Short mmCIF file of C-alpha atoms and ligand atoms in Angstrom, two decimals:
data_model
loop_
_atom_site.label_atom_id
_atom_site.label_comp_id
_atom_site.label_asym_id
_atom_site.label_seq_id
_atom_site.Cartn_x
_atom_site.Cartn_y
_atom_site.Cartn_z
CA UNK A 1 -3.82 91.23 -186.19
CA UNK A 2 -2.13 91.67 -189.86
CA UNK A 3 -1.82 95.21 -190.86
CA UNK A 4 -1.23 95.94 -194.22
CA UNK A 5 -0.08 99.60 -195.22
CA UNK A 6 -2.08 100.91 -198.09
CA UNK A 7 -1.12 104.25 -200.26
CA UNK A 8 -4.12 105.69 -201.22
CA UNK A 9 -3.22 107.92 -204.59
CA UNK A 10 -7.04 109.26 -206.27
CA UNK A 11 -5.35 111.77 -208.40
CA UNK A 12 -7.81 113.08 -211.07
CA UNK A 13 -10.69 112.95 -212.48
CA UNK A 14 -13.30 109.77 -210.91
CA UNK A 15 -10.40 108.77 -209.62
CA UNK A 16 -11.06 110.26 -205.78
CA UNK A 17 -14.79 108.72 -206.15
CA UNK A 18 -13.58 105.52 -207.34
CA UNK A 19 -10.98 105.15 -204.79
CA UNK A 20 -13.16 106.29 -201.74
CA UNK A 21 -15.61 103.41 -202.82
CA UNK A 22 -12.47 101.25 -203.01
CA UNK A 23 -11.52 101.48 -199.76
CA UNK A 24 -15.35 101.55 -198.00
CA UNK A 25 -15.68 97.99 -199.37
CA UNK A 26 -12.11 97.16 -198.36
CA UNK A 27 -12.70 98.53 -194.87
CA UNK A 28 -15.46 96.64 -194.94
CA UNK A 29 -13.53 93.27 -195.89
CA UNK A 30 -11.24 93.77 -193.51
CA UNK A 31 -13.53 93.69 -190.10
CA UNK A 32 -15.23 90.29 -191.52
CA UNK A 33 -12.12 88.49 -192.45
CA UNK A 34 -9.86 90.18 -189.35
CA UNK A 35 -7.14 92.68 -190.86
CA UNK A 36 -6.40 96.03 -190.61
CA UNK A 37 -5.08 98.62 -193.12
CA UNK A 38 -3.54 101.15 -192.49
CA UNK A 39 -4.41 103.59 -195.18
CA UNK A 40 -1.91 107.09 -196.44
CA UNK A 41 -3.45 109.17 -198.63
CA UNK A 42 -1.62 111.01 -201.06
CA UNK A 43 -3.29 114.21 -202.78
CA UNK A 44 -0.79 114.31 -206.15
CA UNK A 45 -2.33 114.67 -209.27
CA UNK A 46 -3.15 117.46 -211.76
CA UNK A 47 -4.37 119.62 -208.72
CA UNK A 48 -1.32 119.44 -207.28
CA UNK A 49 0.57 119.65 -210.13
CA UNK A 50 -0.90 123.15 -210.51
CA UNK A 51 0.06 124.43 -207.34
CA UNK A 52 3.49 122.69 -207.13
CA UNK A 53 4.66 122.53 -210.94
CA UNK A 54 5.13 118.98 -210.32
CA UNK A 55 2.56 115.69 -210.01
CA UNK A 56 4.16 114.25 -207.35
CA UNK A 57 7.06 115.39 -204.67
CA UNK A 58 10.66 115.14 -205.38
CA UNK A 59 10.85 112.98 -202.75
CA UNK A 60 7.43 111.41 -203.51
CA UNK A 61 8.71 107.55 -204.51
CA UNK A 62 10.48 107.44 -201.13
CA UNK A 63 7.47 108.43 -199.46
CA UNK A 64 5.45 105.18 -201.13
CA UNK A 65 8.37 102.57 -200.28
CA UNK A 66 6.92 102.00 -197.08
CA UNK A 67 3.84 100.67 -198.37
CA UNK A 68 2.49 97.14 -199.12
CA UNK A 69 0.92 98.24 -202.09
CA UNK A 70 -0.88 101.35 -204.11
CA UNK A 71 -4.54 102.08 -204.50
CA UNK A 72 -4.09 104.55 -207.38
CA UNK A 73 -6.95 106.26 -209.41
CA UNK A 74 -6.90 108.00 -212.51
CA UNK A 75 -4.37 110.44 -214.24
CA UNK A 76 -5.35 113.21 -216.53
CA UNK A 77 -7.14 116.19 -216.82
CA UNK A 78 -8.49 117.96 -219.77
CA UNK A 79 -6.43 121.56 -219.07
CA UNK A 80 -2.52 119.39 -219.20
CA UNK A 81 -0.64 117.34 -221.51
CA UNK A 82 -1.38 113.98 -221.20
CA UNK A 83 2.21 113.17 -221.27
CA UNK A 84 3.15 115.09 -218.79
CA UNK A 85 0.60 114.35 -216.19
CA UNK A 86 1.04 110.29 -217.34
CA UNK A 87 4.81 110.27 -217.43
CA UNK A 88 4.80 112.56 -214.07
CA UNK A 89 2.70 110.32 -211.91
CA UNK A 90 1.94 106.81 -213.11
CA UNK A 91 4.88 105.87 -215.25
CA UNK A 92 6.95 107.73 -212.76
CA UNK A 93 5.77 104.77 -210.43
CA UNK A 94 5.41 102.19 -212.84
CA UNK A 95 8.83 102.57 -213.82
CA UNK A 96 10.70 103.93 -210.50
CA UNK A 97 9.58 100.60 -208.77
CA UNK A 98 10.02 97.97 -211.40
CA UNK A 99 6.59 97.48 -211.72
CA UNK A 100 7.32 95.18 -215.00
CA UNK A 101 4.26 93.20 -215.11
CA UNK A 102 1.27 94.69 -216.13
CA UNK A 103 -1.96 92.30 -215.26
CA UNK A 104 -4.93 92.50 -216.58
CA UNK A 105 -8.15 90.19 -216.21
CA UNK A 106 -11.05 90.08 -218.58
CA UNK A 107 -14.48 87.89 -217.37
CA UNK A 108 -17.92 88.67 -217.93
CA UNK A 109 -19.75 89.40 -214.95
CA UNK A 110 -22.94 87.58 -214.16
CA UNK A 111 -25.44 90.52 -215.37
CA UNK A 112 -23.56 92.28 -218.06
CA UNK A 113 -23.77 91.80 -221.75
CA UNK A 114 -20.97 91.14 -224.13
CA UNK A 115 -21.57 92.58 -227.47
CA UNK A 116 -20.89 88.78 -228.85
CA UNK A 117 -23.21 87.04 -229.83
CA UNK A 118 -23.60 83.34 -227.72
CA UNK A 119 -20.79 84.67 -225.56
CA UNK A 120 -21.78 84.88 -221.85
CA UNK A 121 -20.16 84.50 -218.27
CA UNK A 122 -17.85 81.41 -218.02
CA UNK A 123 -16.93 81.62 -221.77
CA UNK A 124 -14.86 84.24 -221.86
CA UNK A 125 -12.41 83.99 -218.88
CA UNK A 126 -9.03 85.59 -219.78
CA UNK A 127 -5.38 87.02 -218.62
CA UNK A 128 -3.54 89.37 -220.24
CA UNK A 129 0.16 90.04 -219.03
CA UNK A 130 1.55 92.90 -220.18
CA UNK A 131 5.11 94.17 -220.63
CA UNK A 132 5.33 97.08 -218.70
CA UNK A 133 8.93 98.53 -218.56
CA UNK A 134 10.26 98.75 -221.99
CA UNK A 135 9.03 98.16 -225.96
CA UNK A 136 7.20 100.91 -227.60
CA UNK A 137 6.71 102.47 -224.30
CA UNK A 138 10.87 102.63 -223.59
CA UNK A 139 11.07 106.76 -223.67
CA UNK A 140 12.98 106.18 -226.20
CA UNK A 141 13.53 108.63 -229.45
CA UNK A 142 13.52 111.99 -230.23
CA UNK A 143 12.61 114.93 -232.84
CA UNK A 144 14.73 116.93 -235.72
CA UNK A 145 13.96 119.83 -237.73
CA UNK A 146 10.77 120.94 -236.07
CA UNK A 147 8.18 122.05 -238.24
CA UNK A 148 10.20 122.27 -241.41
CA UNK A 149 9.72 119.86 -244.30
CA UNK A 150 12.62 117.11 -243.46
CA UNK A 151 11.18 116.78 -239.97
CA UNK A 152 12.32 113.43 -238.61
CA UNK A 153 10.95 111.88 -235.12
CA UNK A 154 11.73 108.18 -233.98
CA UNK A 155 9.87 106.20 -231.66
CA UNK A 156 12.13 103.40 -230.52
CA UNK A 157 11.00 100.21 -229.06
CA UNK A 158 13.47 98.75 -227.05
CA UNK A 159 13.46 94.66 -226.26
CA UNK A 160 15.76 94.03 -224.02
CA UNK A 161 16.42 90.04 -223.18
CA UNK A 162 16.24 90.90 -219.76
CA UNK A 163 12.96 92.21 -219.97
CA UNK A 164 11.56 89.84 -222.37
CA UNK A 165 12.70 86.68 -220.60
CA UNK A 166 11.28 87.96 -217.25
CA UNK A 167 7.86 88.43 -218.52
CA UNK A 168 7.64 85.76 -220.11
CA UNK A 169 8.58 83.80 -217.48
CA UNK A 170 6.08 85.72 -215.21
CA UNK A 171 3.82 84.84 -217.87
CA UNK A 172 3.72 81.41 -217.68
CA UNK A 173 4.12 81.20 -214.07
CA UNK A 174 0.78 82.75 -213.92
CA UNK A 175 -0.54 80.42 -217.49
CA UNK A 176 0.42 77.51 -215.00
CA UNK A 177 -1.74 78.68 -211.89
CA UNK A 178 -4.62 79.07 -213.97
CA UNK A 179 -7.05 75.88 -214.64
CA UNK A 180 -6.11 75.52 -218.16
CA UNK A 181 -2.45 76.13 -217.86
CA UNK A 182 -2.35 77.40 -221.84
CA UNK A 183 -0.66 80.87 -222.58
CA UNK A 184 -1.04 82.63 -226.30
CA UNK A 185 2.57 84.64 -226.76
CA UNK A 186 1.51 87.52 -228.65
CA UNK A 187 4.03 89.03 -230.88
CA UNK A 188 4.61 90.49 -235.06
CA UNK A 189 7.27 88.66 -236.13
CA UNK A 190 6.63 88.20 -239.44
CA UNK A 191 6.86 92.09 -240.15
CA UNK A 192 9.10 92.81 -237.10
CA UNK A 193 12.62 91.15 -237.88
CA UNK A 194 14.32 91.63 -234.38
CA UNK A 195 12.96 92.50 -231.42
CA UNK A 196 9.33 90.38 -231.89
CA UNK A 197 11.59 87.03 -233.37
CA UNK A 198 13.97 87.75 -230.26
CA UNK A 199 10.38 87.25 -228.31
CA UNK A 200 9.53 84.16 -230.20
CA UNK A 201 12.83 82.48 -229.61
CA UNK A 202 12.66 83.66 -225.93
CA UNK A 203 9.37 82.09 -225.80
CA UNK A 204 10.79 79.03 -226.59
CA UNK A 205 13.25 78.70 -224.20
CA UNK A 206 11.17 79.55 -221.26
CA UNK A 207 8.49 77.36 -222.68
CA UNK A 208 11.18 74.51 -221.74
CA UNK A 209 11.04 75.67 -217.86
CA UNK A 210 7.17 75.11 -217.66
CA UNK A 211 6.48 71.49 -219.11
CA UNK A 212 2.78 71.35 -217.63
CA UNK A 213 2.13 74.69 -219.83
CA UNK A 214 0.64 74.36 -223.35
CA UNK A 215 1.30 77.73 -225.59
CA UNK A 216 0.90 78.40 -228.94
CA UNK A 217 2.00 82.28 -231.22
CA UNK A 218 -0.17 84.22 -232.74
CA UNK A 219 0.30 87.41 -234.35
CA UNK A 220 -1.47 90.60 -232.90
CA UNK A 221 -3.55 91.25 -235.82
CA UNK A 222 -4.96 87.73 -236.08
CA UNK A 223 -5.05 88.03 -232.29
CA UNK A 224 -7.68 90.82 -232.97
CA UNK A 225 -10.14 88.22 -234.50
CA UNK A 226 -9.37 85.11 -232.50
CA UNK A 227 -10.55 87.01 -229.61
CA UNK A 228 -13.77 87.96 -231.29
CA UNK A 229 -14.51 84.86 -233.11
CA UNK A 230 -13.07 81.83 -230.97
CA UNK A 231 -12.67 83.78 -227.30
CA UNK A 232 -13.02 80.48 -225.86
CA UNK A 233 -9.53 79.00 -227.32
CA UNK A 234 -7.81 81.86 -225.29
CA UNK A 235 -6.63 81.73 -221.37
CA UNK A 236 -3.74 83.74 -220.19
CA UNK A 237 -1.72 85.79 -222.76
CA UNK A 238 1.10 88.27 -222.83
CA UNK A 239 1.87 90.95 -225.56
CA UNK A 240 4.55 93.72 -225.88
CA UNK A 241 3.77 96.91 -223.93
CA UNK A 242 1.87 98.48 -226.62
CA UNK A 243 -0.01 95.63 -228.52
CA UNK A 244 -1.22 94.56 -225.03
CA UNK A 245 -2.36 97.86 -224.29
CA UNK A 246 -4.75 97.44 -227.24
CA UNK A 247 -5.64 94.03 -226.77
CA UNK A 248 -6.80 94.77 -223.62
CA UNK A 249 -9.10 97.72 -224.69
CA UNK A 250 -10.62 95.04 -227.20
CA UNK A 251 -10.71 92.57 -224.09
CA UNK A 252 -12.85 95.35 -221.99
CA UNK A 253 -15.05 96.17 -224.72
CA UNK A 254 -15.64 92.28 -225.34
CA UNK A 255 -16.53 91.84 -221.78
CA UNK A 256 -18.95 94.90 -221.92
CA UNK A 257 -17.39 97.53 -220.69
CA UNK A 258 -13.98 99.48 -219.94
CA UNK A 259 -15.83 100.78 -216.67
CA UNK A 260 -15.50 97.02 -214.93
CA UNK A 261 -11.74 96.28 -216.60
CA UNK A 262 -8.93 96.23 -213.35
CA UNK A 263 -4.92 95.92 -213.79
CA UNK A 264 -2.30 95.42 -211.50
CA UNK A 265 1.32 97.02 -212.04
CA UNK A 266 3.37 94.44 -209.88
CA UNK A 267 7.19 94.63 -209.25
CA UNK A 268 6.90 90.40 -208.98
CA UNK A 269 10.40 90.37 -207.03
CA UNK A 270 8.29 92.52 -204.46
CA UNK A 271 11.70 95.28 -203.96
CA UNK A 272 8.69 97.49 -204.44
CA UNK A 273 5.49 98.20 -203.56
CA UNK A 274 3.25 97.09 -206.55
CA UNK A 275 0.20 99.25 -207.75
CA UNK A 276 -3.12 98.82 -208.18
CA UNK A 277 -6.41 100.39 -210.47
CA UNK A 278 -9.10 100.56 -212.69
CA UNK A 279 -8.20 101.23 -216.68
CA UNK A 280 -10.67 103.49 -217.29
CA UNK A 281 -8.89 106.79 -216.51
CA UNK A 282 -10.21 110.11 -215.75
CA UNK A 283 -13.59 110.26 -217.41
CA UNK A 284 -13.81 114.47 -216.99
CA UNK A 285 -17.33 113.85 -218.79
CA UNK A 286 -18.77 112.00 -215.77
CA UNK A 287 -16.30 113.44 -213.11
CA UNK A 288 -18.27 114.97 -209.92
CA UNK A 289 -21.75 113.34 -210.96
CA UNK A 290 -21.72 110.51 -208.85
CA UNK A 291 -22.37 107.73 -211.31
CA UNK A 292 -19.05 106.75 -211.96
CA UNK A 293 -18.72 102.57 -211.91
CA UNK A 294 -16.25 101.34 -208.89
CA UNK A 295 -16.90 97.76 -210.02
CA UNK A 296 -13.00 98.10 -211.35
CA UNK A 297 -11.38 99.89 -209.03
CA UNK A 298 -13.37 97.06 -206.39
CA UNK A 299 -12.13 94.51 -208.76
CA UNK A 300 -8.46 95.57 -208.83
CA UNK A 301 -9.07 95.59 -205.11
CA UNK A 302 -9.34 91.70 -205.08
CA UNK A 303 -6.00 91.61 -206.99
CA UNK A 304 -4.49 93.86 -204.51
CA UNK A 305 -5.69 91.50 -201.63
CA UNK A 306 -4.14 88.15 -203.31
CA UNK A 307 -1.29 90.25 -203.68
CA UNK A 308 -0.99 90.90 -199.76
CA UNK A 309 -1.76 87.21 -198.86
CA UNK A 310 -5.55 87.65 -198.22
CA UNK A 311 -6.70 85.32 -200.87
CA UNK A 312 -10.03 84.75 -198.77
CA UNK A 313 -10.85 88.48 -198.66
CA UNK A 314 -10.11 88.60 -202.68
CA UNK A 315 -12.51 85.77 -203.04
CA UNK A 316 -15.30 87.42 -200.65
CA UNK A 317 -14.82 90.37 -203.04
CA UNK A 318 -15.19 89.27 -206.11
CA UNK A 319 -18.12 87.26 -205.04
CA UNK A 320 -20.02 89.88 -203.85
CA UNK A 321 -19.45 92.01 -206.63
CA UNK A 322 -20.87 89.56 -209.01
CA UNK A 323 -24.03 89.18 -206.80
CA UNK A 324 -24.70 92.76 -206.69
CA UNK A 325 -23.69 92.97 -210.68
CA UNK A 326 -26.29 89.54 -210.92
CA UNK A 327 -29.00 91.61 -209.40
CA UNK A 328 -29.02 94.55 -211.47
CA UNK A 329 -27.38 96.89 -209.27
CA UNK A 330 -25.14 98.13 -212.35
CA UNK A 331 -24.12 102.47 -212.98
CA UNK A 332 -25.07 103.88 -216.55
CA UNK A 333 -22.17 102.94 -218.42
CA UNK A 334 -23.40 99.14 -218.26
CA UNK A 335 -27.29 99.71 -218.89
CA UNK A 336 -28.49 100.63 -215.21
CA UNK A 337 -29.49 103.18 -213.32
CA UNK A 338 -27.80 102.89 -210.06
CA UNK A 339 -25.13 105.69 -208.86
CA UNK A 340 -21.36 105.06 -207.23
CA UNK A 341 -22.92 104.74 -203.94
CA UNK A 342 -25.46 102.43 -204.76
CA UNK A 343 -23.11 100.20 -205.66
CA UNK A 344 -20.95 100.55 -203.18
CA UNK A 345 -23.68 100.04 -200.77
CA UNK A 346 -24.78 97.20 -202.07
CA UNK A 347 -21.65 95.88 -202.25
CA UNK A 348 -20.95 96.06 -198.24
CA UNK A 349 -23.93 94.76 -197.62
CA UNK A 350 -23.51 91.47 -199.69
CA UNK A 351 -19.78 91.71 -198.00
CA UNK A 352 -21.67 91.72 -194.73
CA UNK A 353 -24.10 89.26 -195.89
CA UNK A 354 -21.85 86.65 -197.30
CA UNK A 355 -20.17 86.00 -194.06
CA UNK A 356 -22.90 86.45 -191.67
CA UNK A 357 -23.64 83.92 -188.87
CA UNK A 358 -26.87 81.76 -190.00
C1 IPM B 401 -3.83 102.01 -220.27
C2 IPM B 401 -3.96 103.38 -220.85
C3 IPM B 401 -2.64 104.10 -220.83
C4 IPM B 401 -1.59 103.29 -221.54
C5 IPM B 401 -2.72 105.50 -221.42
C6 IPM B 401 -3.57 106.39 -220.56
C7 IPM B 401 -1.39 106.10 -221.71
O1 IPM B 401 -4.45 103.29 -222.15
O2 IPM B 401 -3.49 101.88 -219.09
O3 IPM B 401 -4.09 101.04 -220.97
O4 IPM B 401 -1.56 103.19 -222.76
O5 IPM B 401 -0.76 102.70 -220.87
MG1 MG B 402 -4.95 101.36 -222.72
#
């Protein structure tokens, strides 16, 4: 039987109720479609960074090289520094195992609104790849004169042409498996003079290597409208760490909500185990009440399962999460009343459903 070994990482926040949805439906994939995980579960987090001083062991990335990939829930809690429980857990990850691509889906499911107007399931079906190693997100920078007047602080985005040409190139390696085969490179280059025309002229040259791709530029402020007022000229797209971390927020909120949004942090020369959650985050205002929405961390689920060679599984997934979704079953955040379990129920039963004998 395939096996595939699964680090289970909740952390904070919904996070453990997300994740222990997560892997009931996965569990429940796996006896239909005939594989096994094998799940570790990891308790670092805020918790433990209260106990410990730290979010994760010293020896914590070692610990996670063994597995095929990370189920990881949300980071953050309302009594630390954001950067420090971010920068000790997930970038710590994101960064210690190359995990340079940053994925991120956006459809409307059957049964959810978009807050556009004549803009419903099939019409907005979209990609965004984002770069998730370096730019405005590089660590790099530092602060002067504290407090006084001449106070300086920098914020450095670094572009290297390492890390631009290899997302781009993951970028239209995934444009190309898509139906469409069109990527949008997002940059600023008419206000940014180095690093964003270094991006368009990389663009370029990888645009050479994929001759069944169409692409076009646009710049991330007209980007901002295109996707509101032509979202069907848009497929797969990839941005600079930073403006695709806001493009996607627009992306969520487009599709109708930041509760169903997934992402997938993937080292694509696999060296490394790649990672896998929702983008919502912590939510401490919901946390413990039982209503939080799984339908992302399920969905980032499906990625994880293409991403371990179970393409079937993904598909069963997603399938039955837009039949439940379809029939109303939806948590408060997207207009219903159902809790976390009710949709995770529901869920494993259409799993169960979907591939029973007749
Ligand atoms: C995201 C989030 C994070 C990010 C925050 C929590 C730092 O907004 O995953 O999009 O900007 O990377
Ligand atoms: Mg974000």
């Amino acid at each position: 039987m395939r096996r595939h070994r699964i680090a289970a990482i909740p952390a904070d926040g919904i996070g453990p109720e997300v994740i222990s949805a997560g892997l009931e439906v996965l569990e429940a994939l796996a006896a239909r479609a005939g594989f096994a995980l094998d799940v570790d579960h990891y308790d670092w987090g805020s918790d433990y960074y209260k106990r410990t001083g730290r979010m994760m062991p010293a020896d914590g990335l070692e610990r996670l090289r063994a597995a095929d990939a990370i189920y990881f829930g949300a980071v953050g809690a309302p009594d630390l520094p954001d950067h420090i429980t971010l920068w000790g857990l997930r970038l710590a990850i994101c960064q210690g195992f190359n995990q340079y691509a940053n994925v991120r889906p956006t459809r409307i499911l059957p049964g959810i609104t978009s807050p556009l107007r004549d803009v419903g399931p099939g019409d907005l079906d979209w990609l965004i790849v984002r770069e998730n190693s370096e730019g405005e997100y590089a660590g790099q920078g530092g602060r002067s004169h504290r407090g006084r007047p001449e106070e300086i602080a920098t914020e450095v985005s670094i572009f290297t042409r390492t890390g631009v040409s290899r997302i781009l190139r993951f970028a239209f390696r995934v444009a190309q498996s898509r139906p469409r085969k069109h990527l949008t490179v997002v940059t600023k280059s008419n206000a940014q003079r180095f690093g964003m025309v270094m991006w368009d002229e990389i663009a370029a040259e990888v645009a050479a290597e994929f001759p069944d791709v169409t692409w076009d530029k646009e710049l991330v402020d007209a980007m901002t409208l295109r996707m509101v007022r032509r979202p069907r000229s848009l497929d797969t797209m990839v941005a600079t760490n930073l403006h695709a971390d806001i493009l996607t927020d627009l992306a969520a909120a487009l599709a109708g909500s930041l509760g169903v949004a997934p992402t997938a942090n993937i080292d694509p020369e696999r060296q490394f185990p790649s990672m896998f959650e929702p983008i919502h985050g912590s939510a401490f205002d919901i946390t413990g009440k039982g209503i939080a929405n799984p339908v992302a961390t399920f969905w980032t689920g499906a990625m994880m399962l293409e991403h371990l060679g179970e393409p079937a599984a993904a598909a069963a997934m997603m399938a039955a999460v837009e039949q439940v979704c379809a029939a109303g079953i939806l948590t408060p955040d997207i207009g219903g009343t159902a809790t976390t379990a009710d949709v995770t129920r529901a869920v494993c039963d259409a799993i169960r459903g979907a591939n029973a004998p007749a």
